[in-house]
Amino acid sequence: MDLFSGTISNLESGLTYAAVKNKTIAQNIANNDTPNYKAKDVSFKKMLTEAQNTYIQANRTDQRHFDFTTKNSTPGVYSYSNLRYRENGNGVDMDKEQASLAENTIFYNALVDRINGKLNTLQTVIKGGN
């Protein structure tokens, strides 16, 4: 049974994207003074494409068969390889990173509020409208 027509799973995917983006921004901020560090970003389009291409459904019928696994890299994350902001080769722009962090936090909180709304609706239905 699919409650809310898949809305919860779509919101969950959005939260996954926001969490990966937040982790990437945090890595950029943490490496602000690291020489030759290149800033990273997350592309939702790349993340979606990789998720669509890595789905494999298979069953192992024998212990000697290989496992079906996907690669362990973080999907959708890419590096700005030719970008330099300072003489030491660092490619992190702190103003941009802080603005991206604020924007991503607002996006994440909006998704959490929407999920809470959906779950409160479900709770109201379960209690019989009281």
Coordinates of C-alpha atoms in Angstrom, one line a residue:
M1 CA 0.0 0.0 0.0
D2 CA 1.4 3.3 -1.1
L3 CA 0.3 6.1 1.3
F4 CA 0.4 9.6 -0.1
S5 CA 1.1 8.4 -3.7
G6 CA 4.8 8.2 -3.1
T7 CA 5.1 11.7 -1.7
I8 CA 6.9 10.5 1.4
S9 CA 9.5 8.6 -0.7
N10 CA 10.0 11.7 -2.9
L11 CA 10.5 13.8 0.2
E12 CA 12.9 11.3 1.6
S13 CA 15.0 11.5 -1.6
G14 CA 15.0 15.2 -1.3
L15 CA 16.3 14.9 2.3
T16 CA 19.0 12.5 1.1
Y17 CA 20.1 15.1 -1.5
A18 CA 20.1 17.9 1.1
A19 CA 22.2 15.8 3.5
V20 CA 24.8 14.9 0.8
K21 CA 24.9 18.6 -0.2
N22 CA 25.3 19.7 3.4
K23 CA 28.2 17.2 3.9
T24 CA 29.9 18.5 0.8
I25 CA 29.6 22.1 1.9
A26 CA 31.0 21.2 5.3
Q27 CA 34.0 19.5 3.7
N28 CA 34.6 22.6 1.6
I29 CA 34.4 24.9 4.7
A30 CA 36.7 22.5 6.7
N31 CA 39.3 22.6 3.8
N32 CA 39.2 26.3 3.4
D33 CA 42.9 26.6 4.2
T34 CA 44.1 23.4 2.6
P35 CA 46.6 24.0 -0.2
N36 CA 45.4 22.8 -3.6
Y37 CA 42.0 21.7 -2.3
K38 CA 39.4 22.0 -5.0
A39 CA 35.8 22.8 -3.9
K40 CA 33.1 20.2 -4.5
D41 CA 29.5 20.6 -5.2
V42 CA 26.4 18.3 -5.6
S43 CA 24.3 18.1 -8.7
F44 CA 20.8 16.8 -8.3
K45 CA 20.7 15.9 -12.0
K46 CA 23.8 13.9 -11.7
M47 CA 22.6 12.3 -8.5
L48 CA 19.3 11.3 -10.2
T49 CA 21.0 9.9 -13.3
E50 CA 23.5 7.8 -11.2
A51 CA 20.7 6.5 -9.1
Q52 CA 18.7 5.5 -12.1
N53 CA 21.7 3.8 -13.7
T54 CA 22.9 1.8 -10.6
Y55 CA 19.6 0.0 -9.8
I56 CA 20.2 -3.7 -10.2
Q57 CA 17.8 -6.3 -8.9
A58 CA 19.4 -9.8 -8.7
N59 CA 19.2 -12.8 -6.6
R60 CA 22.2 -15.0 -5.6
T61 CA 21.3 -18.6 -6.1
D62 CA 24.7 -20.0 -5.0
Q63 CA 27.2 -18.8 -2.4
R64 CA 29.9 -18.9 -5.1
H65 CA 28.2 -16.2 -7.2
F66 CA 29.4 -12.7 -7.1
D67 CA 27.5 -10.1 -5.1
F68 CA 25.7 -7.4 -7.0
T69 CA 27.0 -4.2 -5.5
T70 CA 27.2 -0.6 -6.6
K71 CA 30.2 1.6 -6.3
N72 CA 30.9 3.3 -3.0
S73 CA 31.4 6.8 -4.3
T74 CA 29.0 9.5 -3.2
P75 CA 26.6 10.0 -6.1
G76 CA 26.2 13.5 -7.7
V77 CA 29.3 15.0 -6.1
Y78 CA 31.8 16.6 -8.4
S79 CA 34.9 18.7 -8.0
Y80 CA 35.8 22.1 -9.6
S81 CA 39.2 21.0 -10.9
N82 CA 40.3 24.2 -12.6
L83 CA 39.1 26.7 -10.0
R84 CA 41.6 28.7 -7.9
Y85 CA 40.8 31.5 -5.5
R86 CA 44.1 31.8 -3.8
E87 CA 47.8 31.5 -4.6
N88 CA 48.1 28.2 -2.7
G89 CA 45.7 26.6 -5.2
N90 CA 42.7 26.4 -2.9
G91 CA 39.4 26.7 -4.7
V92 CA 37.0 27.4 -1.8
D93 CA 35.1 30.6 -1.8
M94 CA 33.9 31.0 1.9
D95 CA 31.2 33.5 1.0
K96 CA 29.7 31.2 -1.6
E97 CA 29.9 28.2 0.8
Q98 CA 28.2 30.0 3.6
A99 CA 25.4 31.2 1.3
S100 CA 25.0 27.6 -0.1
L101 CA 24.9 26.3 3.5
A102 CA 22.1 28.8 4.4
E103 CA 20.1 27.9 1.3
N104 CA 20.5 24.2 1.8
T105 CA 19.4 24.5 5.5
I106 CA 16.2 26.3 4.4
F107 CA 15.6 23.6 1.8
Y108 CA 16.2 20.8 4.3
N109 CA 13.9 22.4 7.0
A110 CA 11.1 22.9 4.4
L111 CA 11.3 19.2 3.5
V112 CA 11.2 18.2 7.2
D113 CA 8.2 20.5 7.7
R114 CA 6.4 18.9 4.8
I115 CA 7.1 15.4 6.0
N116 CA 5.8 16.4 9.5
G117 CA 2.6 17.7 7.8
K118 CA 2.1 14.4 6.0
L119 CA 2.7 12.3 9.1
N120 CA 0.4 14.5 11.2
T121 CA -2.3 14.0 8.5
L122 CA -1.8 10.3 8.8
Q123 CA -2.0 10.5 12.6
T124 CA -5.3 12.4 12.4
V125 CA -6.7 9.8 10.1
I126 CA -5.6 7.0 12.4
K127 CA -7.2 8.7 15.4
G128 CA -10.4 9.2 13.5
G129 CA -10.3 12.9 12.9
N130 CA -9.9 14.0 16.6

